Amino acid sequence: MAKDLKVDENNLSHAQVLIRTAKGNIVFKLYPKEAPNTVTRFIALVQSGFYDGLKFHRVHPNFLIQMGDPSGTGKGGSGEKLKAEFNKLQHIKGTVAMARKPEDEDSADSQFYITLTTLAHLDGNYTVFGQVIEGLDVLDNITLNDKVITISLQL
């Protein structure tokens, strides 16, 4: 069952997430007002080191890159579902959103994707919780099975 988390009001609207890869760094801002539970869960996973060393298990040029599955197959996660927080944010290049099973709106867990182009058909169907502000060029250089060195939160 998907959980509803308490929102930590630490002025997260100014927080940034740094993804370090061998191809370069990606920095994105968070949207705690639009997706409070998702941002809270994501930060908890980041701070626990959950994402460190994981690979990009799904890479589709001119579409998206996806990671967050410790098994590397696209079928795993942290083991805790998260309720969807669909919002009005659009899927433009660099949008960060939670992956989920198409048939279950509340099946998001730890996997997330970053768009490589505008994907308007995803708008309102996935929980958008961030936007890349640095490293858009790095996104296009990520290839299948590239690893994340670390993901960290910068307040």
mmCIF file of C-alpha atoms in Angstrom:
data_model
loop_
_atom_site.group_PDB
_atom_site.id
_atom_site.type_symbol
_atom_site.label_atom_id
_atom_site.label_comp_id
_atom_site.label_asym_id
_atom_site.label_seq_id
_atom_site.Cartn_x
_atom_site.Cartn_y
_atom_site.Cartn_z
ATOM 1 C CA MET A 1 0.000 0.000 0.000
ATOM 2 C CA ALA A 2 1.289 3.445 -0.865
ATOM 3 C CA LYS A 3 2.290 5.619 2.069
ATOM 4 C CA ASP A 4 1.480 9.246 2.776
ATOM 5 C CA LEU A 5 4.558 10.856 4.339
ATOM 6 C CA LYS A 6 4.843 13.846 6.623
ATOM 7 C CA VAL A 7 6.389 16.814 4.880
ATOM 8 C CA ASP A 8 9.589 18.163 6.414
ATOM 9 C CA GLU A 9 9.350 21.955 6.154
ATOM 10 C CA ASN A 10 13.080 22.720 5.790
ATOM 11 C CA ASN A 11 12.655 25.383 3.125
ATOM 12 C CA LEU A 12 13.287 22.767 0.467
ATOM 13 C CA SER A 13 12.305 25.126 -2.329
ATOM 14 C CA HIS A 14 15.927 26.343 -2.303
ATOM 15 C CA ALA A 15 17.451 22.872 -2.068
ATOM 16 C CA GLN A 16 19.294 21.371 -5.014
ATOM 17 C CA VAL A 17 20.225 17.800 -5.802
ATOM 18 C CA LEU A 18 23.656 16.977 -7.241
ATOM 19 C CA ILE A 19 24.043 13.784 -9.274
ATOM 20 C CA ARG A 20 27.724 12.980 -9.831
ATOM 21 C CA THR A 21 28.538 10.704 -12.786
ATOM 22 C CA ALA A 22 31.712 9.904 -14.711
ATOM 23 C CA LYS A 23 30.194 11.867 -17.621
ATOM 24 C CA GLY A 24 29.727 15.013 -15.509
ATOM 25 C CA ASN A 25 27.415 16.505 -12.925
ATOM 26 C CA ILE A 26 23.670 17.044 -13.098
ATOM 27 C CA VAL A 27 22.011 19.525 -10.723
ATOM 28 C CA PHE A 28 18.276 19.844 -10.270
ATOM 29 C CA LYS A 29 15.948 21.916 -8.144
ATOM 30 C CA LEU A 30 13.075 20.376 -6.208
ATOM 31 C CA TYR A 31 9.358 21.180 -6.195
ATOM 32 C CA PRO A 32 8.304 20.548 -2.563
ATOM 33 C CA LYS A 33 5.040 22.498 -2.893
ATOM 34 C CA GLU A 34 3.859 20.537 -5.922
ATOM 35 C CA ALA A 35 5.035 17.106 -4.707
ATOM 36 C CA PRO A 36 5.711 17.277 -0.941
ATOM 37 C CA ASN A 37 5.611 13.560 -0.147
ATOM 38 C CA THR A 38 7.688 12.656 -3.177
ATOM 39 C CA VAL A 39 10.351 15.244 -2.342
ATOM 40 C CA THR A 40 10.432 14.076 1.282
ATOM 41 C CA ARG A 41 10.860 10.419 0.235
ATOM 42 C CA PHE A 42 13.456 11.259 -2.394
ATOM 43 C CA ILE A 43 15.516 13.277 0.088
ATOM 44 C CA ALA A 44 15.368 10.439 2.630
ATOM 45 C CA LEU A 45 16.656 8.001 -0.003
ATOM 46 C CA VAL A 46 19.405 10.424 -1.061
ATOM 47 C CA GLN A 47 20.519 11.021 2.529
ATOM 48 C CA SER A 48 20.626 7.268 3.214
ATOM 49 C CA GLY A 49 22.955 6.736 0.234
ATOM 50 C CA PHE A 50 20.374 4.548 -1.502
ATOM 51 C CA TYR A 51 21.166 5.839 -5.009
ATOM 52 C CA ASP A 52 24.965 5.886 -4.720
ATOM 53 C CA GLY A 53 26.560 3.457 -7.175
ATOM 54 C CA LEU A 54 23.312 2.556 -8.956
ATOM 55 C CA LYS A 55 23.214 2.478 -12.735
ATOM 56 C CA PHE A 56 20.988 4.070 -15.327
ATOM 57 C CA HIS A 57 19.054 0.930 -16.249
ATOM 58 C CA ARG A 58 16.824 2.581 -18.853
ATOM 59 C CA VAL A 59 18.241 4.936 -21.470
ATOM 60 C CA HIS A 60 16.268 5.998 -24.535
ATOM 61 C CA PRO A 61 17.942 8.755 -26.591
ATOM 62 C CA ASN A 62 15.648 11.715 -27.258
ATOM 63 C CA PHE A 63 13.208 10.359 -24.647
ATOM 64 C CA LEU A 64 14.472 9.767 -21.096
ATOM 65 C CA ILE A 65 17.016 8.220 -18.754
ATOM 66 C CA GLN A 66 15.927 6.295 -15.662
ATOM 67 C CA MET A 67 17.564 4.956 -12.511
ATOM 68 C CA GLY A 68 16.811 4.042 -8.901
ATOM 69 C CA ASP A 69 16.602 0.243 -9.002
ATOM 70 C CA PRO A 70 19.263 -1.591 -6.955
ATOM 71 C CA SER A 71 18.763 -4.746 -9.061
ATOM 72 C CA GLY A 72 19.484 -2.806 -12.260
ATOM 73 C CA THR A 73 16.607 -4.517 -14.058
ATOM 74 C CA GLY A 74 13.932 -1.834 -13.778
ATOM 75 C CA LYS A 75 11.788 -4.114 -11.616
ATOM 76 C CA GLY A 76 13.185 -3.285 -8.171
ATOM 77 C CA GLY A 77 13.144 -0.422 -5.733
ATOM 78 C CA SER A 78 13.281 0.455 -2.057
ATOM 79 C CA GLY A 79 10.210 -1.638 -1.259
ATOM 80 C CA GLU A 80 7.894 1.217 -0.247
ATOM 81 C CA LYS A 81 5.232 2.506 -2.608
ATOM 82 C CA LEU A 82 4.455 6.199 -2.719
ATOM 83 C CA LYS A 83 1.113 7.817 -3.487
ATOM 84 C CA ALA A 84 0.994 9.738 -6.752
ATOM 85 C CA GLU A 85 1.132 13.530 -6.566
ATOM 86 C CA PHE A 86 0.184 14.429 -10.121
ATOM 87 C CA ASN A 87 0.540 18.150 -10.691
ATOM 88 C CA LYS A 88 0.470 20.778 -13.435
ATOM 89 C CA LEU A 89 4.240 20.794 -14.008
ATOM 90 C CA GLN A 90 5.145 19.968 -17.591
ATOM 91 C CA HIS A 91 7.564 17.419 -18.975
ATOM 92 C CA ILE A 92 10.164 19.574 -20.723
ATOM 93 C CA LYS A 93 13.826 18.702 -21.238
ATOM 94 C CA GLY A 94 15.357 18.026 -17.829
ATOM 95 C CA THR A 95 12.124 17.274 -15.974
ATOM 96 C CA VAL A 96 12.643 14.894 -13.036
ATOM 97 C CA ALA A 97 9.700 12.627 -12.197
ATOM 98 C CA MET A 98 8.897 9.374 -10.442
ATOM 99 C CA ALA A 99 8.619 6.241 -12.542
ATOM 100 C CA ARG A 100 5.692 3.926 -11.866
ATOM 101 C CA LYS A 101 3.861 0.951 -13.296
ATOM 102 C CA PRO A 102 1.443 2.126 -16.010
ATOM 103 C CA GLU A 103 -1.473 0.248 -14.474
ATOM 104 C CA ASP A 104 -0.965 1.526 -10.901
ATOM 105 C CA GLU A 105 -0.876 5.280 -10.237
ATOM 106 C CA ASP A 106 0.368 4.700 -6.681
ATOM 107 C CA SER A 107 3.239 2.344 -7.555
ATOM 108 C CA ALA A 108 6.117 4.857 -7.527
ATOM 109 C CA ASP A 109 8.957 3.741 -5.274
ATOM 110 C CA SER A 110 12.580 4.816 -5.747
ATOM 111 C CA GLN A 111 12.938 4.840 -9.530
ATOM 112 C CA PHE A 112 12.922 8.213 -11.219
ATOM 113 C CA TYR A 113 13.505 9.482 -14.711
ATOM 114 C CA ILE A 114 14.847 12.624 -16.344
ATOM 115 C CA THR A 115 13.430 13.673 -19.697
ATOM 116 C CA LEU A 116 15.697 14.376 -22.656
ATOM 117 C CA THR A 117 13.083 16.353 -24.584
ATOM 118 C CA THR A 118 9.551 17.711 -24.165
ATOM 119 C CA LEU A 119 7.150 14.816 -23.498
ATOM 120 C CA ALA A 120 3.737 16.453 -23.188
ATOM 121 C CA HIS A 121 1.909 13.106 -23.296
ATOM 122 C CA LEU A 122 3.324 12.361 -19.808
ATOM 123 C CA ASP A 123 1.966 15.598 -18.281
ATOM 124 C CA GLY A 124 -0.467 14.939 -15.434
ATOM 125 C CA ASN A 125 0.232 11.190 -15.468
ATOM 126 C CA TYR A 126 3.478 11.060 -13.480
ATOM 127 C CA THR A 127 4.675 12.891 -10.375
ATOM 128 C CA VAL A 128 7.054 15.649 -11.453
ATOM 129 C CA PHE A 129 9.235 16.703 -8.509
ATOM 130 C CA GLY A 130 12.263 18.445 -9.992
ATOM 131 C CA GLN A 131 13.875 20.257 -12.912
ATOM 132 C CA VAL A 132 17.491 20.086 -14.094
ATOM 133 C CA ILE A 133 19.176 23.491 -13.859
ATOM 134 C CA GLU A 134 22.779 22.460 -14.636
ATOM 135 C CA GLY A 135 24.157 19.627 -16.736
ATOM 136 C CA LEU A 136 21.532 19.370 -19.470
ATOM 137 C CA ASP A 137 24.391 18.491 -21.839
ATOM 138 C CA VAL A 138 25.421 15.632 -19.533
ATOM 139 C CA LEU A 139 21.974 14.035 -19.843
ATOM 140 C CA ASP A 140 22.477 13.370 -23.555
ATOM 141 C CA ASN A 141 25.807 11.629 -22.881
ATOM 142 C CA ILE A 142 24.464 9.104 -20.363
ATOM 143 C CA THR A 143 24.436 5.578 -21.784
ATOM 144 C CA LEU A 144 22.874 2.337 -20.597
ATOM 145 C CA ASN A 145 24.470 1.030 -17.380
ATOM 146 C CA ASP A 146 26.429 4.229 -16.650
ATOM 147 C CA LYS A 147 26.695 4.499 -12.871
ATOM 148 C CA VAL A 148 25.876 7.294 -10.502
ATOM 149 C CA ILE A 149 28.861 8.010 -8.276
ATOM 150 C CA THR A 150 26.807 9.813 -5.629
ATOM 151 C CA ILE A 151 23.631 11.803 -5.268
ATOM 152 C CA SER A 152 23.657 14.505 -2.605
ATOM 153 C CA LEU A 153 21.395 17.252 -1.313
ATOM 154 C CA GLN A 154 22.622 20.846 -1.228
ATOM 155 C CA LEU A 155 20.638 23.180 1.022
#
